[in-house]
Amino acid sequence: MPEYRYLAINTEGREIRGSTSASSMEALLSGLERDNLELIEVDTKSRGVSGDMVQDVTGREKVSRRELADLFFQLSVLLQSGVTLLKALDLVGDDIPNRRFKGIVRNLSAQVQSGNTLADSMAQFPLSFPLVSISLMRVAERSGTTPTICAELRKYLEWLDKLYGDIRAALLMPSILIMAVIAFMFVIFTFVMPKFIAILEEIKLPLPWLTKQVIAFTHLFQYYWLQMIVGTVVVVVIYKLLMKYYPPFGIWMDRTKLKLPLFGEVNMMICISRFGRNLATMYRSGILLLESLKICRDLVGNRAIALAVDQMHDGVATGRKINEMMREANIFPSLIIQMVTTGENTGQLAESLDNMVNYYDDQLPRKVKAIFGVLEPAIIVGLILMVGTVALSVFLPIAQMMSTMK
């Protein structure tokens, strides 16, 4: 909140100098009027950014899902208790420990006080507030259901945070093992094998085939490491450019990801779960089905499924049902299509989507644990085979040399 230095006069005509914090110039004037002071001059210590935004923020800040969930939870409780939105934002902002997030909430309060809607204020921080939260807030402010929508957003963000938390937890051990394999390869082929190769070159023995292959691999690390790094960077950059600027490649790649062994099914579960949760949240909150589908298209995280959602939108706009368009897309599991069909036929689409998401919430952690339960032993076995191969490539020339000496 900006700090203002002001010069004012009281009812007796005496000059009063002072400084105070206020969310906006209007708030400053209101405070001075309550004290029977008339403003003459004012100077602010804060540095503005853009529009109605105030100090300490740029509009490009990022906050965690956990912090957003806590914000919407506190807002829902305060608003349901009868506290005004402006007061609720001030109260929540005062208790936020994160300095950047505190600045964002105070900016929201200042903009709401100056006449902006909360949704428009949130839209000035696109990296902090996801699109779904801004869309839902617009509906909430039109329908007068802001406390309910805040509670809904809290549930949604907590679900999303838990989903990605489970995935990160499952990836932890395999990631450590993979890093251990990479570190082992670096040490062996950069420091150990070159010394052994130098000894073999001095002895000038005919080398077994396995030893020759390991030596060739060592030379690859020794003499072509720069080309390997540059090649990897070039491939990654080209891949990212194609994914971003050539839609057919992005759609094909994302469709391929859904068909990968082991990981394809997990990827499908995550995308379908996000689609179902977003659509159910928005549809239940009063956003029209067409608008909900349009927003969901950008939230599923997979271009192939986003294309199918786009086709759903066009089909629904012509009067067709969602389940018909899902069947034609030939990408959604039959169980999901049946759940959506039941929801549309009974007029309980949001409830059916919630059931679908609950099903995946139960199945996804089990599936991830099962996959990595297989992957971890496979990585360990691969590491053992690598160590064994290197050890054997070292032992065979020694054994050959000993047999020659006999």
Tab-separated table of C-alpha atoms in Angstrom:
chain	number	residue	atom	x	y	z
A	1	MET	CA	0.000	0.000	0.000
A	2	PRO	CA	1.504	3.398	-0.950
A	3	GLU	CA	2.560	5.898	1.684
A	4	TYR	CA	1.494	9.529	1.178
A	5	ARG	CA	3.122	12.684	2.563
A	6	TYR	CA	0.511	15.398	2.760
A	7	LEU	CA	-0.057	19.020	3.701
A	8	ALA	CA	-3.540	19.845	4.964
A	9	ILE	CA	-5.347	22.506	6.986
A	10	ASN	CA	-7.738	21.922	9.858
A	11	THR	CA	-10.980	23.745	10.703
A	12	GLU	CA	-8.994	26.463	12.477
A	13	GLY	CA	-6.887	27.181	9.372
A	14	ARG	CA	-3.660	25.706	10.783
A	15	GLU	CA	-1.345	23.758	8.470
A	16	ILE	CA	-0.896	20.061	9.303
A	17	ARG	CA	1.919	18.018	7.786
A	18	GLY	CA	1.991	14.246	8.045
A	19	SER	CA	2.264	10.918	6.269
A	20	THR	CA	-0.088	7.946	6.127
A	21	SER	CA	-0.653	4.749	4.180
A	22	ALA	CA	-3.744	4.461	1.972
A	23	SER	CA	-4.770	2.077	-0.778
A	24	SER	CA	-5.627	4.984	-3.134
A	25	MET	CA	-5.981	8.738	-3.361
A	26	GLU	CA	-9.724	8.406	-2.706
A	27	ALA	CA	-8.994	6.486	0.492
A	28	LEU	CA	-6.559	9.206	1.576
A	29	LEU	CA	-9.148	11.960	1.018
A	30	SER	CA	-11.789	9.985	2.927
A	31	GLY	CA	-9.436	9.549	5.873
A	32	LEU	CA	-8.540	13.234	5.976
A	33	GLU	CA	-12.213	14.229	5.805
A	34	ARG	CA	-12.955	12.042	8.804
A	35	ASP	CA	-10.251	13.969	10.677
A	36	ASN	CA	-11.755	17.303	9.540
A	37	LEU	CA	-8.717	18.074	7.408
A	38	GLU	CA	-8.654	19.615	3.918
A	39	LEU	CA	-5.887	18.417	1.594
A	40	ILE	CA	-3.620	21.053	0.022
A	41	GLU	CA	-0.588	19.135	-1.241
A	42	VAL	CA	0.281	15.451	-1.461
A	43	ASP	CA	3.333	13.442	-2.451
A	44	THR	CA	3.639	9.663	-2.619
A	45	LYS	CA	6.688	7.581	-1.734
A	46	SER	CA	5.505	4.605	-3.778
A	47	ARG	CA	6.376	3.853	-7.360
A	48	GLY	CA	3.445	2.911	-9.575
A	49	VAL	CA	3.503	0.229	-12.206
A	50	SER	CA	0.586	0.275	-14.630
A	51	GLY	CA	-2.985	1.419	-14.590
A	52	ASP	CA	-4.408	1.429	-11.102
A	53	MET	CA	-1.773	-0.899	-9.730
A	54	VAL	CA	0.350	0.327	-6.840
A	55	GLN	CA	3.774	-0.386	-5.398
A	56	ASP	CA	5.941	-3.480	-5.233
A	57	VAL	CA	4.306	-5.399	-8.101
A	58	THR	CA	4.906	-5.661	-11.842
A	59	GLY	CA	1.987	-7.837	-12.927
A	60	ARG	CA	4.378	-10.725	-13.680
A	61	GLU	CA	4.581	-12.245	-10.196
A	62	LYS	CA	3.956	-15.948	-9.647
A	63	VAL	CA	2.398	-17.458	-6.552
A	64	SER	CA	1.932	-21.078	-5.542
A	65	ARG	CA	-1.352	-22.951	-5.784
A	66	ARG	CA	-1.226	-23.440	-2.022
A	67	GLU	CA	-1.144	-19.671	-1.436
A	68	LEU	CA	-4.013	-19.106	-3.859
A	69	ALA	CA	-6.079	-21.821	-2.186
A	70	ASP	CA	-5.520	-20.180	1.205
A	71	LEU	CA	-6.504	-16.786	-0.231
A	72	PHE	CA	-9.803	-18.036	-1.647
A	73	PHE	CA	-10.537	-20.026	1.520
A	74	GLN	CA	-10.107	-16.959	3.729
A	75	LEU	CA	-12.153	-14.814	1.345
A	76	SER	CA	-14.998	-17.348	1.303
A	77	VAL	CA	-15.091	-17.517	5.126
A	78	LEU	CA	-15.019	-13.727	5.549
A	79	LEU	CA	-17.593	-13.054	2.830
A	80	GLN	CA	-19.959	-15.706	4.201
A	81	SER	CA	-19.626	-13.993	7.597
A	82	GLY	CA	-20.920	-10.733	6.130
A	83	VAL	CA	-17.596	-8.904	5.719
A	84	THR	CA	-17.443	-6.706	2.618
A	85	LEU	CA	-15.119	-7.713	-0.212
A	86	LEU	CA	-12.895	-4.657	0.255
A	87	LYS	CA	-12.524	-5.262	3.984
A	88	ALA	CA	-11.928	-8.980	3.401
A	89	LEU	CA	-9.094	-8.226	0.956
A	90	ASP	CA	-7.518	-5.822	3.447
A	91	LEU	CA	-7.747	-8.358	6.279
A	92	VAL	CA	-6.332	-11.210	4.199
A	93	GLY	CA	-3.560	-9.013	2.779
A	94	ASP	CA	-2.372	-8.002	6.247
A	95	ASP	CA	-1.824	-11.663	7.251
A	96	ILE	CA	0.069	-12.832	4.128
A	97	PRO	CA	3.784	-13.476	4.908
A	98	ASN	CA	4.880	-13.577	1.249
A	99	ARG	CA	5.851	-9.988	0.398
A	100	ARG	CA	5.059	-10.272	-3.317
A	101	PHE	CA	1.722	-11.947	-2.735
A	102	LYS	CA	0.899	-9.341	-0.108
A	103	GLY	CA	1.564	-6.655	-2.721
A	104	ILE	CA	-0.749	-8.396	-5.186
A	105	VAL	CA	-3.621	-8.623	-2.677
A	106	ARG	CA	-3.178	-4.995	-1.670
A	107	ASN	CA	-3.295	-4.021	-5.327
A	108	LEU	CA	-6.509	-6.002	-5.728
A	109	SER	CA	-7.943	-4.094	-2.764
A	110	ALA	CA	-6.877	-0.728	-4.221
A	111	GLN	CA	-8.388	-1.484	-7.605
A	112	VAL	CA	-11.655	-2.757	-6.116
A	113	GLN	CA	-11.866	0.408	-4.012
A	114	SER	CA	-11.365	2.535	-7.132
A	115	GLY	CA	-14.296	0.822	-8.842
A	116	ASN	CA	-12.801	-2.155	-10.712
A	117	THR	CA	-14.281	-5.611	-10.380
A	118	LEU	CA	-12.271	-8.284	-8.606
A	119	ALA	CA	-12.101	-10.357	-11.797
A	120	ASP	CA	-10.686	-7.453	-13.823
A	121	SER	CA	-8.194	-6.750	-11.052
A	122	MET	CA	-7.098	-10.400	-10.994
A	123	ALA	CA	-6.701	-10.358	-14.786
A	124	GLN	CA	-3.820	-7.876	-14.392
A	125	PHE	CA	-1.827	-10.711	-12.775
A	126	PRO	CA	-2.074	-13.492	-15.400
A	127	LEU	CA	0.863	-15.440	-13.958
A	128	SER	CA	-0.633	-15.416	-10.464
A	129	PHE	CA	-4.291	-16.188	-11.129
A	130	PRO	CA	-5.148	-19.010	-13.562
A	131	LEU	CA	-7.671	-18.358	-16.315
A	132	VAL	CA	-10.304	-20.548	-14.672
A	133	SER	CA	-10.242	-18.456	-11.480
A	134	ILE	CA	-10.724	-15.202	-13.415
A	135	SER	CA	-13.589	-16.671	-15.472
A	136	LEU	CA	-15.338	-18.033	-12.383
A	137	MET	CA	-14.945	-14.727	-10.563
A	138	ARG	CA	-16.623	-12.884	-13.446
A	139	VAL	CA	-19.603	-15.213	-13.144
A	140	ALA	CA	-19.617	-14.873	-9.347
A	141	GLU	CA	-19.725	-11.085	-9.506
A	142	ARG	CA	-22.585	-11.143	-12.030
A	143	SER	CA	-24.618	-13.665	-10.046
A	144	GLY	CA	-23.754	-12.494	-6.512
A	145	THR	CA	-22.225	-15.853	-5.537
A	146	THR	CA	-18.673	-14.701	-4.764
A	147	PRO	CA	-18.428	-16.588	-1.405
A	148	THR	CA	-19.553	-19.846	-3.040
A	149	ILE	CA	-17.187	-19.447	-5.994
A	150	CYS	CA	-14.260	-18.667	-3.671
A	151	ALA	CA	-14.973	-21.920	-1.812
A	152	GLU	CA	-15.189	-23.760	-5.153
A	153	LEU	CA	-11.884	-22.290	-6.295
A	154	ARG	CA	-10.249	-23.326	-3.040
A	155	LYS	CA	-11.386	-26.938	-3.579
A	156	TYR	CA	-10.182	-26.866	-7.187
A	157	LEU	CA	-6.725	-25.479	-6.341
A	158	GLU	CA	-6.257	-27.920	-3.456
A	159	TRP	CA	-7.172	-30.800	-5.774
A	160	LEU	CA	-4.676	-29.578	-8.379
A	161	ASP	CA	-1.972	-29.117	-5.743
A	162	LYS	CA	-2.542	-32.626	-4.371
A	163	LEU	CA	-2.512	-34.145	-7.864
A	164	TYR	CA	0.865	-32.671	-8.775
A	165	GLY	CA	2.189	-33.312	-5.279
A	166	ASP	CA	1.449	-37.034	-5.660
A	167	ILE	CA	3.158	-37.100	-9.037
A	168	ARG	CA	6.250	-35.284	-7.735
A	169	ALA	CA	6.464	-37.680	-4.788
A	170	ALA	CA	6.281	-40.670	-7.128
A	171	LEU	CA	8.987	-39.193	-9.387
A	172	LEU	CA	11.423	-38.476	-6.563
A	173	MET	CA	13.120	-41.876	-6.214
A	174	PRO	CA	13.362	-42.638	-9.964
A	175	SER	CA	14.839	-39.167	-10.502
A	176	ILE	CA	17.485	-39.812	-7.847
A	177	LEU	CA	18.348	-43.163	-9.425
A	178	ILE	CA	18.619	-41.653	-12.906
A	179	MET	CA	20.899	-38.902	-11.592
A	180	ALA	CA	23.018	-41.570	-9.910
A	181	VAL	CA	23.346	-43.435	-13.226
A	182	ILE	CA	24.369	-40.252	-15.047
A	183	ALA	CA	26.924	-39.380	-12.341
A	184	PHE	CA	28.339	-42.923	-12.484
A	185	MET	CA	28.728	-42.761	-16.273
A	186	PHE	CA	30.425	-39.377	-16.039
A	187	VAL	CA	32.963	-40.535	-13.434
A	188	ILE	CA	33.714	-43.882	-15.075
A	189	PHE	CA	34.088	-42.674	-18.665
A	190	THR	CA	35.789	-39.366	-17.843
A	191	PHE	CA	38.269	-40.310	-15.107
A	192	VAL	CA	38.576	-44.094	-14.625
A	193	MET	CA	38.525	-45.602	-18.120
A	194	PRO	CA	41.027	-43.156	-19.706
A	195	LYS	CA	43.706	-44.249	-17.204
A	196	PHE	CA	42.982	-47.909	-17.882
A	197	ILE	CA	43.109	-47.299	-21.658
A	198	ALA	CA	46.536	-45.673	-21.294
A	199	ILE	CA	47.829	-48.821	-19.546
A	200	LEU	CA	46.401	-51.094	-22.259
A	201	GLU	CA	48.031	-48.993	-24.988
A	202	GLU	CA	51.425	-49.423	-23.292
A	203	ILE	CA	51.018	-53.214	-23.036
A	204	LYS	CA	49.814	-53.462	-26.678
A	205	LEU	CA	47.691	-56.582	-26.182
A	206	PRO	CA	44.955	-57.630	-28.630
A	207	LEU	CA	41.734	-56.487	-26.966
A	208	PRO	CA	38.457	-58.411	-26.617
A	209	TRP	CA	35.413	-57.073	-28.499
A	210	LEU	CA	33.675	-55.884	-25.331
A	211	THR	CA	36.724	-53.904	-24.210
A	212	LYS	CA	36.960	-52.251	-27.646
A	213	GLN	CA	33.320	-51.120	-27.428
A	214	VAL	CA	33.795	-49.664	-23.953
A	215	ILE	CA	36.941	-47.856	-25.100
A	216	ALA	CA	35.056	-46.426	-28.107
A	217	PHE	CA	32.321	-45.205	-25.758
A	218	THR	CA	34.980	-43.641	-23.519
A	219	HIS	CA	36.525	-41.820	-26.483
A	220	LEU	CA	33.053	-40.486	-27.284
A	221	PHE	CA	32.913	-38.918	-23.819
A	222	GLN	CA	36.526	-37.697	-23.995
A	223	TYR	CA	36.715	-36.120	-27.420
A	224	TYR	CA	33.133	-35.380	-28.452
A	225	TRP	CA	31.530	-34.158	-25.234
A	226	LEU	CA	31.113	-30.623	-26.597
A	227	GLN	CA	29.414	-31.887	-29.773
A	228	MET	CA	27.125	-34.073	-27.642
A	229	ILE	CA	26.077	-31.109	-25.499
A	230	VAL	CA	25.549	-28.831	-28.507
A	231	GLY	CA	23.615	-31.550	-30.337
A	232	THR	CA	21.361	-32.118	-27.327
A	233	VAL	CA	20.676	-28.390	-26.973
A	234	VAL	CA	19.906	-28.060	-30.699
A	235	VAL	CA	17.498	-30.996	-30.620
A	236	VAL	CA	15.719	-29.590	-27.545
A	237	VAL	CA	15.422	-26.109	-29.096
A	238	ILE	CA	14.095	-27.493	-32.392
A	239	TYR	CA	11.610	-29.665	-30.503
A	240	LYS	CA	10.324	-26.709	-28.478
A	241	LEU	CA	10.053	-24.487	-31.567
A	242	LEU	CA	8.114	-27.152	-33.456
A	243	MET	CA	5.808	-27.712	-30.490
A	244	LYS	CA	5.140	-23.980	-30.219
A	245	TYR	CA	4.958	-22.826	-33.845
A	246	TYR	CA	3.920	-25.907	-35.849
A	247	PRO	CA	0.551	-27.146	-34.493
A	248	PRO	CA	0.392	-30.424	-36.491
A	249	PHE	CA	3.661	-31.570	-34.906
A	250	GLY	CA	2.450	-30.567	-31.426
A	251	ILE	CA	-0.843	-32.440	-31.869
A	252	TRP	CA	0.939	-35.529	-33.211
A	253	MET	CA	3.474	-35.481	-30.373
A	254	ASP	CA	0.831	-35.053	-27.671
A	255	ARG	CA	-1.278	-37.819	-29.207
A	256	THR	CA	1.815	-40.041	-29.178
A	257	LYS	CA	2.359	-39.261	-25.488
A	258	LEU	CA	-1.106	-40.676	-24.765
A	259	LYS	CA	-0.124	-43.982	-26.407
A	260	LEU	CA	3.259	-44.513	-24.763
A	261	PRO	CA	3.764	-47.777	-22.859
A	262	LEU	CA	3.253	-47.334	-19.112
A	263	PHE	CA	3.241	-43.513	-19.141
A	264	GLY	CA	0.574	-43.026	-21.817
A	265	GLU	CA	-2.260	-44.169	-19.573
A	266	VAL	CA	-1.086	-41.958	-16.701
A	267	ASN	CA	-0.828	-38.973	-19.045
A	268	MET	CA	-4.371	-39.669	-20.272
A	269	MET	CA	-5.676	-39.887	-16.690
A	270	ILE	CA	-4.103	-36.551	-15.745
A	271	CYS	CA	-5.475	-34.741	-18.813
A	272	ILE	CA	-8.980	-36.224	-18.516
A	273	SER	CA	-9.045	-35.473	-14.807
A	274	ARG	CA	-8.103	-31.826	-15.440
A	275	PHE	CA	-10.723	-31.561	-18.181
A	276	GLY	CA	-13.437	-33.044	-15.962
A	277	ARG	CA	-12.578	-30.958	-12.891
A	278	ASN	CA	-12.393	-27.683	-14.822
A	279	LEU	CA	-15.609	-28.316	-16.767
A	280	ALA	CA	-17.521	-29.433	-13.662
A	281	THR	CA	-16.333	-26.445	-11.624
A	282	MET	CA	-17.262	-23.895	-14.267
A	283	TYR	CA	-20.538	-25.517	-15.330
A	284	ARG	CA	-21.712	-25.884	-11.734
A	285	SER	CA	-20.762	-22.268	-11.031
A	286	GLY	CA	-23.055	-20.957	-13.759
A	287	ILE	CA	-20.763	-20.498	-16.750
A	288	LEU	CA	-22.493	-21.488	-19.984
A	289	LEU	CA	-21.479	-24.870	-21.382
A	290	LEU	CA	-20.043	-23.394	-24.596
A	291	GLU	CA	-17.942	-20.884	-22.687
A	292	SER	CA	-16.829	-23.604	-20.247
A	293	LEU	CA	-15.650	-25.822	-23.110
A	294	LYS	CA	-13.813	-22.900	-24.697
A	295	ILE	CA	-11.925	-22.221	-21.469
A	296	CYS	CA	-11.254	-25.935	-20.815
A	297	ARG	CA	-9.570	-26.244	-24.186
A	298	ASP	CA	-6.601	-24.231	-22.870
A	299	LEU	CA	-6.437	-26.015	-19.508
A	300	VAL	CA	-6.195	-29.738	-20.344
A	301	GLY	CA	-2.438	-29.634	-21.016
A	302	ASN	CA	-2.511	-31.800	-24.154
A	303	ARG	CA	-2.948	-30.481	-27.696
A	304	ALA	CA	-4.644	-33.624	-28.996
A	305	ILE	CA	-7.279	-33.527	-26.243
A	306	ALA	CA	-7.555	-29.735	-26.641
A	307	LEU	CA	-8.390	-30.299	-30.328
A	308	ALA	CA	-11.077	-32.811	-29.305
A	309	VAL	CA	-12.505	-30.293	-26.807
A	310	ASP	CA	-12.530	-27.663	-29.559
A	311	GLN	CA	-14.517	-30.062	-31.747
A	312	MET	CA	-16.891	-30.648	-28.811
A	313	HIS	CA	-17.439	-26.900	-28.586
A	314	ASP	CA	-18.296	-26.681	-32.288
A	315	GLY	CA	-20.594	-29.704	-32.048
A	316	VAL	CA	-22.452	-28.425	-28.996
A	317	ALA	CA	-22.856	-25.047	-30.740
A	318	THR	CA	-24.781	-26.853	-33.512
A	319	GLY	CA	-27.000	-28.711	-31.037
A	320	ARG	CA	-25.155	-32.001	-30.647
A	321	LYS	CA	-24.347	-33.663	-27.320
A	322	ILE	CA	-20.919	-33.825	-25.694
A	323	ASN	CA	-20.879	-37.635	-25.567
A	324	GLU	CA	-21.441	-37.830	-29.334
A	325	MET	CA	-18.469	-35.573	-29.993
A	326	MET	CA	-16.328	-37.544	-27.518
A	327	ARG	CA	-17.045	-40.765	-29.420
A	328	GLU	CA	-16.116	-39.165	-32.732
A	329	ALA	CA	-12.834	-37.862	-31.299
A	330	ASN	CA	-11.700	-41.480	-30.782
A	331	ILE	CA	-9.418	-40.459	-27.945
A	332	PHE	CA	-11.498	-40.680	-24.755
A	333	PRO	CA	-11.876	-43.954	-22.781
A	334	SER	CA	-15.276	-45.643	-23.112
A	335	LEU	CA	-15.877	-45.451	-19.347
A	336	ILE	CA	-15.597	-41.659	-19.443
A	337	ILE	CA	-17.919	-41.414	-22.432
A	338	GLN	CA	-20.504	-43.531	-20.585
A	339	MET	CA	-20.302	-41.312	-17.490
A	340	VAL	CA	-20.814	-38.161	-19.575
A	341	THR	CA	-23.688	-39.804	-21.463
A	342	THR	CA	-25.420	-40.650	-18.185
A	343	GLY	CA	-24.916	-37.106	-16.903
A	344	GLU	CA	-26.360	-35.522	-20.041
A	345	ASN	CA	-29.357	-37.877	-20.115
A	346	THR	CA	-30.197	-37.250	-16.449
A	347	GLY	CA	-29.453	-33.520	-16.458
A	348	GLN	CA	-26.637	-34.000	-13.922
A	349	LEU	CA	-23.570	-33.357	-16.055
A	350	ALA	CA	-21.594	-31.629	-13.280
A	351	GLU	CA	-22.227	-34.522	-10.869
A	352	SER	CA	-21.165	-37.083	-13.493
A	353	LEU	CA	-17.976	-35.136	-14.200
A	354	ASP	CA	-17.282	-35.011	-10.450
A	355	ASN	CA	-17.725	-38.799	-10.276
A	356	MET	CA	-15.317	-39.178	-13.187
A	357	VAL	CA	-12.702	-36.999	-11.459
A	358	ASN	CA	-13.174	-38.843	-8.154
A	359	TYR	CA	-12.626	-42.126	-9.982
A	360	TYR	CA	-9.355	-40.882	-11.453
A	361	ASP	CA	-8.312	-39.342	-8.136
A	362	ASP	CA	-8.526	-42.857	-6.717
A	363	GLN	CA	-6.928	-44.668	-9.661
A	364	LEU	CA	-4.156	-42.237	-10.585
A	365	PRO	CA	-1.957	-42.571	-7.443
A	366	ARG	CA	-2.242	-46.364	-7.638
A	367	LYS	CA	-1.287	-46.372	-11.293
A	368	VAL	CA	1.684	-44.074	-10.735
A	369	LYS	CA	2.937	-46.187	-7.819
A	370	ALA	CA	2.545	-49.364	-9.886
A	371	ILE	CA	4.521	-47.912	-12.806
A	372	PHE	CA	7.364	-46.595	-10.698
A	373	GLY	CA	7.292	-49.795	-8.669
A	374	VAL	CA	8.411	-51.475	-11.903
A	375	LEU	CA	10.639	-48.629	-13.090
A	376	GLU	CA	12.800	-48.362	-9.970
A	377	PRO	CA	13.995	-52.017	-10.057
A	378	ALA	CA	14.530	-51.660	-13.819
A	379	ILE	CA	16.823	-48.648	-13.272
A	380	ILE	CA	18.717	-50.496	-10.534
A	381	VAL	CA	19.151	-53.557	-12.780
A	382	GLY	CA	20.352	-51.276	-15.606
A	383	LEU	CA	22.902	-49.696	-13.266
A	384	ILE	CA	24.124	-53.147	-12.181
A	385	LEU	CA	24.462	-54.256	-15.815
A	386	MET	CA	26.406	-51.104	-16.649
A	387	VAL	CA	28.796	-51.630	-13.734
A	388	GLY	CA	29.168	-55.290	-14.685
A	389	THR	CA	29.892	-54.433	-18.319
A	390	VAL	CA	32.609	-51.939	-17.402
A	391	ALA	CA	34.120	-54.320	-14.846
A	392	LEU	CA	34.131	-57.179	-17.360
A	393	SER	CA	35.756	-54.978	-20.027
A	394	VAL	CA	38.554	-54.298	-17.535
A	395	PHE	CA	38.876	-57.877	-16.312
A	396	LEU	CA	39.036	-59.592	-19.736
A	397	PRO	CA	42.318	-57.946	-20.885
A	398	ILE	CA	43.863	-58.678	-17.483
A	399	ALA	CA	42.820	-62.325	-17.712
A	400	GLN	CA	44.146	-62.503	-21.275
A	401	MET	CA	47.471	-60.999	-20.188
A	402	MET	CA	47.808	-63.527	-17.342
A	403	SER	CA	47.103	-66.448	-19.658
A	404	THR	CA	49.738	-65.144	-22.101
A	405	MET	CA	52.346	-64.931	-19.327
A	406	LYS	CA	51.779	-68.593	-18.488
